[in-house]
């Protein structure tokens, strides 16, 4: 049995599929593709799947990661990708599969590209060069607390109407770009604009691609 | 509106997956390469509509034809409707996102009366005139099918064509005729006139209805050669009838999120309150071999890990045990669970329970419908108290500790004794549980009893009967509540204002069209949803139109009165319904179709249970 990491893109109409719904979607896809995955052996048996970092509803993801266990050692990973693509929608496109190298715990950063219809470069520069950016975040218990997100922003760079953000990711200190942008609009006291978000990459603590 | 703008708006509402489309199994075609575009509309939310098997069958069948593109449309929930109206987004089909007003057909499935305002709301959102007479062009044609068509008179002013009975054949015949007329450049009137000649097609505008002074119908007169009586269509051979090899598999969770395999149509039982038991006659089965093959194919193509077999009464399927054995073979191997809804108490065997337990332990639900044997005989629900108790006993011994029981209130001839019987039955189940030496240790029993208000429906023996009044219902509810003395019984009797409205529309005539439109204009929609239903607005709509809903629901109808649905032929004759009504009043039961034929008239198709060897 091998631990296999599958990389895929989530885009188009699949943006509107929440993380929970993705779980169901993937388990059906796996059933259809007949790839030899390992099933859990408990009361409610299901194909074992693990998603590295959930993607928020509405975002495009170009480097999405799902781990499975393959029971048949002779089954090639190229075939796995082909078999999945054969039954998938074009909006979930499988790119590659390989034996997993890093542990999902090692994920430390994620890179996002936010595209705006119109955004002011000076406002962006002034905002992101602050020493601290205090904003309100909902806690898991339902309360609201002030947090400083400045230390969680590794990089913020505007190029035309596209803002690249590298933010801390993973189980601890995960920072969602929408929280950053809410802080941004609150800071200037303006109504938020629509913007599209694409998660392009996830990294470990040394900013190496997660593999 | 461009796609980007649209998708941004989607992200502002709850569950955008309801409107995004793009599900696996959805059919995308090149609109320039099809002749007919069909918008299949379910007048309720996505989650409910997507659970409906009939839509899946017709969607798949229409799209199997190269010249037709059938797409899905659901009623947008309140939040998205607001977004649509604010941004001038007309109602669109999920696959292409094209406005449905440009389609050839806008087809509704009418599953329950309380969805009628949604039909009007959807037409309005589409930007299509509500009334048939105001839509002058050949297209879009507004058509409708489904069980409510057996008395669709309240929608007669809005719908161009009703399809009676099963749609697989008649729908395509009408589409083909439409293609011909579209090519000829015919007018709508020319097309409708010819469509009315197809069996199973009811064009309401071709019938004049006149009324007596007392408000009852004097005559229904066909025009322009339309048939005096319209007969419903059935599929004679289910084994060779189209069945989907794949479903559209939703991303978001829907009500019935599983593969569904139909095993037969109709029901042999003839419970006298049950419309489905009459309008789907005669019973026609699929062979176990076909069912097994179709079910397997469906699971493989959808990837579902659950499949349910579907019929009005699964345990009446003649080859149930061999079918289950064969299905369990591959379902277990592939980690698929098998669900068996609609089992009847009286033939719920130990082996069957064992087989279901093999897969997954779910809740146990029974529908005795009435509290005493006398009343169960009246409604022809042929189960005995002994059977209910012994089934519960088996279930308790199998480790269940909760049972759910469904009842109705306001059935014909019902007395307080019958209501008390509901409470007594619950008490007996509780007592039996505690009297069992081998009951599940340390667990308390829970008996949930849900009591709905009976609504008399067309084409049932109770179509002549009045519905109880609201005051009487309140009295009965209070009385029943007072009969229950234990906390182990959880009695639920929800507010039943909708039942009275349903009662009026179920047996209403064309004059209700005005009421419907008035209610819609006051903002009534999603009437089957508690958070939306507004009785006040409905009352205003009735009084604005000078119509008393009680005239339709709370009046004893004479056998010789012309009912609004009497020109529709659902294969069960009025004579039979009268006989059954009489038998009911005499507290006598009628044997099921397999025991003895009661000459309802459904043998006219030359198929089905009527011709089985007894």
PDB file of C-alpha atoms in Angstrom, chain B residues 247-408:
ATOM      1  CA  UNK B 247     -28.161  10.945 -12.916  1.00  0.00           C
ATOM      2  CA  UNK B 248     -27.115  14.534 -12.578  1.00  0.00           C
ATOM      3  CA  UNK B 249     -25.183  14.213  -9.313  1.00  0.00           C
ATOM      4  CA  UNK B 250     -25.457  17.407  -7.274  1.00  0.00           C
ATOM      5  CA  UNK B 251     -22.549  18.986  -5.462  1.00  0.00           C
ATOM      6  CA  UNK B 252     -24.606  20.185  -2.543  1.00  0.00           C
ATOM      7  CA  UNK B 253     -26.506  17.759  -0.395  1.00  0.00           C
ATOM      8  CA  UNK B 254     -30.076  17.230  -1.524  1.00  0.00           C
ATOM      9  CA  UNK B 255     -33.004  15.570   0.170  1.00  0.00           C
ATOM     10  CA  UNK B 256     -32.590  12.153  -1.416  1.00  0.00           C
ATOM     11  CA  UNK B 257     -28.896  12.125  -2.192  1.00  0.00           C
ATOM     12  CA  UNK B 258     -28.616   8.647  -3.629  1.00  0.00           C
ATOM     13  CA  UNK B 259     -29.219   6.517  -6.665  1.00  0.00           C
ATOM     14  CA  UNK B 260     -32.876   5.574  -7.063  1.00  0.00           C
ATOM     15  CA  UNK B 261     -34.110   2.488  -8.845  1.00  0.00           C
ATOM     16  CA  UNK B 262     -37.764   2.224  -9.741  1.00  0.00           C
ATOM     17  CA  UNK B 263     -39.191  -1.286  -9.327  1.00  0.00           C
ATOM     18  CA  UNK B 264     -42.849  -0.895 -10.229  1.00  0.00           C
ATOM     19  CA  UNK B 265     -45.567   1.684 -10.794  1.00  0.00           C
ATOM     20  CA  UNK B 266     -48.972   1.719  -9.176  1.00  0.00           C
ATOM     21  CA  UNK B 267     -50.059   0.054  -5.972  1.00  0.00           C
ATOM     22  CA  UNK B 268     -52.253  -3.001  -5.416  1.00  0.00           C
ATOM     23  CA  UNK B 269     -53.614  -1.786  -2.098  1.00  0.00           C
ATOM     24  CA  UNK B 270     -56.219   0.832  -2.806  1.00  0.00           C
ATOM     25  CA  UNK B 271     -56.099   2.634   0.535  1.00  0.00           C
ATOM     26  CA  UNK B 272     -59.071   4.929   0.108  1.00  0.00           C
ATOM     27  CA  UNK B 273     -57.390   8.173   1.132  1.00  0.00           C
ATOM     28  CA  UNK B 274     -54.400   7.694  -1.150  1.00  0.00           C
ATOM     29  CA  UNK B 275     -54.511   9.380  -4.530  1.00  0.00           C
ATOM     30  CA  UNK B 276     -51.333   7.703  -5.723  1.00  0.00           C
ATOM     31  CA  UNK B 277     -52.937   4.323  -5.108  1.00  0.00           C
ATOM     32  CA  UNK B 278     -55.574   5.113  -7.737  1.00  0.00           C
ATOM     33  CA  UNK B 279     -54.145   7.436 -10.347  1.00  0.00           C
ATOM     34  CA  UNK B 280     -51.102   5.253 -11.085  1.00  0.00           C
ATOM     35  CA  UNK B 281     -53.107   2.099 -11.752  1.00  0.00           C
ATOM     36  CA  UNK B 282     -52.640  -0.541 -12.996  1.00  0.00           C
ATOM     37  CA  UNK B 283     -49.655  -2.012 -11.182  1.00  0.00           C
ATOM     38  CA  UNK B 284     -46.859  -2.819 -13.610  1.00  0.00           C
ATOM     39  CA  UNK B 285     -43.610  -4.373 -12.461  1.00  0.00           C
ATOM     40  CA  UNK B 286     -40.133  -4.367 -13.852  1.00  0.00           C
ATOM     41  CA  UNK B 287     -38.429  -7.723 -13.882  1.00  0.00           C
ATOM     42  CA  UNK B 288     -35.829  -8.363 -11.183  1.00  0.00           C
ATOM     43  CA  UNK B 289     -33.237  -8.872 -13.871  1.00  0.00           C
ATOM     44  CA  UNK B 290     -33.872  -5.475 -15.459  1.00  0.00           C
ATOM     45  CA  UNK B 291     -33.947  -3.755 -12.074  1.00  0.00           C
ATOM     46  CA  UNK B 292     -30.677  -5.324 -11.025  1.00  0.00           C
ATOM     47  CA  UNK B 293     -28.972  -4.383 -14.284  1.00  0.00           C
ATOM     48  CA  UNK B 294     -30.254  -0.789 -14.272  1.00  0.00           C
ATOM     49  CA  UNK B 295     -29.379  -0.285 -10.608  1.00  0.00           C
ATOM     50  CA  UNK B 296     -25.835  -1.538 -11.060  1.00  0.00           C
ATOM     51  CA  UNK B 297     -25.329   0.659 -14.087  1.00  0.00           C
ATOM     52  CA  UNK B 298     -26.634   3.667 -12.191  1.00  0.00           C
ATOM     53  CA  UNK B 299     -24.274   3.145  -9.276  1.00  0.00           C
ATOM     54  CA  UNK B 300     -21.311   2.703 -11.579  1.00  0.00           C
ATOM     55  CA  UNK B 301     -22.065   5.878 -13.509  1.00  0.00           C
ATOM     56  CA  UNK B 302     -22.962   8.133 -10.616  1.00  0.00           C
ATOM     57  CA  UNK B 303     -20.479   6.899  -8.022  1.00  0.00           C
ATOM     58  CA  UNK B 304     -23.214   6.999  -5.385  1.00  0.00           C
ATOM     59  CA  UNK B 305     -22.554   4.868  -2.314  1.00  0.00           C
ATOM     60  CA  UNK B 306     -26.236   4.444  -1.583  1.00  0.00           C
ATOM     61  CA  UNK B 307     -29.098   3.156  -3.667  1.00  0.00           C
ATOM     62  CA  UNK B 308     -32.738   3.058  -2.820  1.00  0.00           C
ATOM     63  CA  UNK B 309     -35.421   1.068  -4.541  1.00  0.00           C
ATOM     64  CA  UNK B 310     -38.494   3.061  -5.283  1.00  0.00           C
ATOM     65  CA  UNK B 311     -42.179   2.236  -5.517  1.00  0.00           C
ATOM     66  CA  UNK B 312     -45.368   2.957  -3.625  1.00  0.00           C
ATOM     67  CA  UNK B 313     -45.061  -0.196  -1.541  1.00  0.00           C
ATOM     68  CA  UNK B 314     -41.769  -2.028  -1.971  1.00  0.00           C
ATOM     69  CA  UNK B 315     -42.719  -5.153  -0.076  1.00  0.00           C
ATOM     70  CA  UNK B 316     -45.491  -5.818  -2.604  1.00  0.00           C
ATOM     71  CA  UNK B 317     -42.912  -6.456  -5.294  1.00  0.00           C
ATOM     72  CA  UNK B 318     -43.406 -10.075  -6.320  1.00  0.00           C
ATOM     73  CA  UNK B 319     -39.733 -10.965  -6.623  1.00  0.00           C
ATOM     74  CA  UNK B 320     -38.456  -8.945  -3.672  1.00  0.00           C
ATOM     75  CA  UNK B 321     -36.378 -11.602  -1.930  1.00  0.00           C
ATOM     76  CA  UNK B 322     -34.472 -12.803  -5.011  1.00  0.00           C
ATOM     77  CA  UNK B 323     -34.005  -9.174  -6.085  1.00  0.00           C
ATOM     78  CA  UNK B 324     -32.532  -8.204  -2.729  1.00  0.00           C
ATOM     79  CA  UNK B 325     -30.241 -11.196  -2.736  1.00  0.00           C
ATOM     80  CA  UNK B 326     -28.890 -10.293  -6.138  1.00  0.00           C
ATOM     81  CA  UNK B 327     -28.505  -6.636  -5.305  1.00  0.00           C
ATOM     82  CA  UNK B 328     -26.810  -7.279  -1.980  1.00  0.00           C
ATOM     83  CA  UNK B 329     -24.236  -9.305  -3.871  1.00  0.00           C
ATOM     84  CA  UNK B 330     -22.667  -6.356  -5.639  1.00  0.00           C
ATOM     85  CA  UNK B 331     -23.701  -3.536  -3.337  1.00  0.00           C
ATOM     86  CA  UNK B 332     -21.862  -5.031  -0.377  1.00  0.00           C
ATOM     87  CA  UNK B 333     -18.824  -5.769  -2.461  1.00  0.00           C
ATOM     88  CA  UNK B 334     -18.662  -2.157  -3.606  1.00  0.00           C
ATOM     89  CA  UNK B 335     -19.402  -0.509  -0.265  1.00  0.00           C
ATOM     90  CA  UNK B 336     -22.837   0.604  -1.444  1.00  0.00           C
ATOM     91  CA  UNK B 337     -25.705   0.637   0.993  1.00  0.00           C
ATOM     92  CA  UNK B 338     -29.153  -0.424  -0.055  1.00  0.00           C
ATOM     93  CA  UNK B 339     -32.227   1.366   1.243  1.00  0.00           C
ATOM     94  CA  UNK B 340     -35.731  -0.046   1.204  1.00  0.00           C
ATOM     95  CA  UNK B 341     -38.359   2.587   1.850  1.00  0.00           C
ATOM     96  CA  UNK B 342     -42.132   2.082   1.720  1.00  0.00           C
ATOM     97  CA  UNK B 343     -42.346  -1.283   3.425  1.00  0.00           C
ATOM     98  CA  UNK B 344     -45.751  -2.264   4.675  1.00  0.00           C
ATOM     99  CA  UNK B 345     -46.320  -3.577   8.145  1.00  0.00           C
ATOM    100  CA  UNK B 346     -48.313  -6.638   7.222  1.00  0.00           C
ATOM    101  CA  UNK B 347     -45.664  -8.340   5.166  1.00  0.00           C
ATOM    102  CA  UNK B 348     -42.610  -7.089   6.933  1.00  0.00           C
ATOM    103  CA  UNK B 349     -40.913 -10.395   7.613  1.00  0.00           C
ATOM    104  CA  UNK B 350     -38.092 -11.229   9.936  1.00  0.00           C
ATOM    105  CA  UNK B 351     -35.886 -12.240   7.018  1.00  0.00           C
ATOM    106  CA  UNK B 352     -36.481  -8.894   5.405  1.00  0.00           C
ATOM    107  CA  UNK B 353     -35.530  -7.038   8.555  1.00  0.00           C
ATOM    108  CA  UNK B 354     -32.428  -9.185   8.755  1.00  0.00           C
ATOM    109  CA  UNK B 355     -31.495  -8.185   5.216  1.00  0.00           C
ATOM    110  CA  UNK B 356     -31.919  -4.502   5.832  1.00  0.00           C
ATOM    111  CA  UNK B 357     -29.897  -4.803   8.998  1.00  0.00           C
ATOM    112  CA  UNK B 358     -27.158  -6.260   6.872  1.00  0.00           C
ATOM    113  CA  UNK B 359     -26.669  -2.881   5.379  1.00  0.00           C
ATOM    114  CA  UNK B 360     -27.534  -0.037   7.645  1.00  0.00           C
ATOM    115  CA  UNK B 361     -29.756   0.484  10.608  1.00  0.00           C
ATOM    116  CA  UNK B 362     -32.043   3.379   9.947  1.00  0.00           C
ATOM    117  CA  UNK B 363     -35.195   4.604  11.587  1.00  0.00           C
ATOM    118  CA  UNK B 364     -38.318   2.523  11.633  1.00  0.00           C
ATOM    119  CA  UNK B 365     -41.444   4.200  10.381  1.00  0.00           C
ATOM    120  CA  UNK B 366     -44.979   2.878  10.125  1.00  0.00           C
ATOM    121  CA  UNK B 367     -48.115   4.453   8.816  1.00  0.00           C
ATOM    122  CA  UNK B 368     -51.172   2.876  10.439  1.00  0.00           C
ATOM    123  CA  UNK B 369     -52.978   6.122   9.467  1.00  0.00           C
ATOM    124  CA  UNK B 370     -55.865   5.562  11.878  1.00  0.00           C
ATOM    125  CA  UNK B 371     -56.181   4.629  15.531  1.00  0.00           C
ATOM    126  CA  UNK B 372     -58.864   1.950  15.519  1.00  0.00           C
ATOM    127  CA  UNK B 373     -59.522  -1.128  13.460  1.00  0.00           C
ATOM    128  CA  UNK B 374     -62.938   0.218  12.520  1.00  0.00           C
ATOM    129  CA  UNK B 375     -61.492   3.339  10.977  1.00  0.00           C
ATOM    130  CA  UNK B 376     -58.636   1.445   9.356  1.00  0.00           C
ATOM    131  CA  UNK B 377     -61.315  -0.678   7.683  1.00  0.00           C
ATOM    132  CA  UNK B 378     -63.082   2.461   6.519  1.00  0.00           C
ATOM    133  CA  UNK B 379     -59.922   3.735   4.837  1.00  0.00           C
ATOM    134  CA  UNK B 380     -59.005   0.242   3.634  1.00  0.00           C
ATOM    135  CA  UNK B 381     -55.649   0.300   5.347  1.00  0.00           C
ATOM    136  CA  UNK B 382     -55.638  -3.392   5.935  1.00  0.00           C
ATOM    137  CA  UNK B 383     -53.286  -3.728   8.849  1.00  0.00           C
ATOM    138  CA  UNK B 384     -54.295  -4.957  12.283  1.00  0.00           C
ATOM    139  CA  UNK B 385     -53.157  -3.756  15.657  1.00  0.00           C
ATOM    140  CA  UNK B 386     -51.665  -7.198  16.222  1.00  0.00           C
ATOM    141  CA  UNK B 387     -49.499  -6.752  13.125  1.00  0.00           C
ATOM    142  CA  UNK B 388     -48.320  -3.335  14.224  1.00  0.00           C
ATOM    143  CA  UNK B 389     -47.414  -4.615  17.676  1.00  0.00           C
ATOM    144  CA  UNK B 390     -45.680  -7.720  16.434  1.00  0.00           C
ATOM    145  CA  UNK B 391     -43.661  -5.710  13.919  1.00  0.00           C
ATOM    146  CA  UNK B 392     -42.608  -3.286  16.624  1.00  0.00           C
ATOM    147  CA  UNK B 393     -41.663  -6.251  18.784  1.00  0.00           C
ATOM    148  CA  UNK B 394     -39.427  -7.663  16.070  1.00  0.00           C
ATOM    149  CA  UNK B 395     -37.874  -4.254  15.636  1.00  0.00           C
ATOM    150  CA  UNK B 396     -37.257  -3.830  19.361  1.00  0.00           C
ATOM    151  CA  UNK B 397     -35.747  -7.298  19.567  1.00  0.00           C
ATOM    152  CA  UNK B 398     -33.473  -6.279  16.709  1.00  0.00           C
ATOM    153  CA  UNK B 399     -32.148  -3.426  18.813  1.00  0.00           C
ATOM    154  CA  UNK B 400     -34.381  -0.563  17.689  1.00  0.00           C
ATOM    155  CA  UNK B 401     -35.690   1.663  20.452  1.00  0.00           C
ATOM    156  CA  UNK B 402     -37.448   4.311  18.431  1.00  0.00           C
ATOM    157  CA  UNK B 403     -40.432   3.972  16.147  1.00  0.00           C
ATOM    158  CA  UNK B 404     -42.244   6.612  14.205  1.00  0.00           C
ATOM    159  CA  UNK B 405     -45.941   6.316  13.421  1.00  0.00           C
ATOM    160  CA  UNK B 406     -47.935   8.374  10.962  1.00  0.00           C
ATOM    161  CA  UNK B 407     -51.630   9.067  11.367  1.00  0.00           C
ATOM    162  CA  UNK B 408     -54.312  11.217   9.840  1.00  0.00           C
TER     163      UNK B 408
END
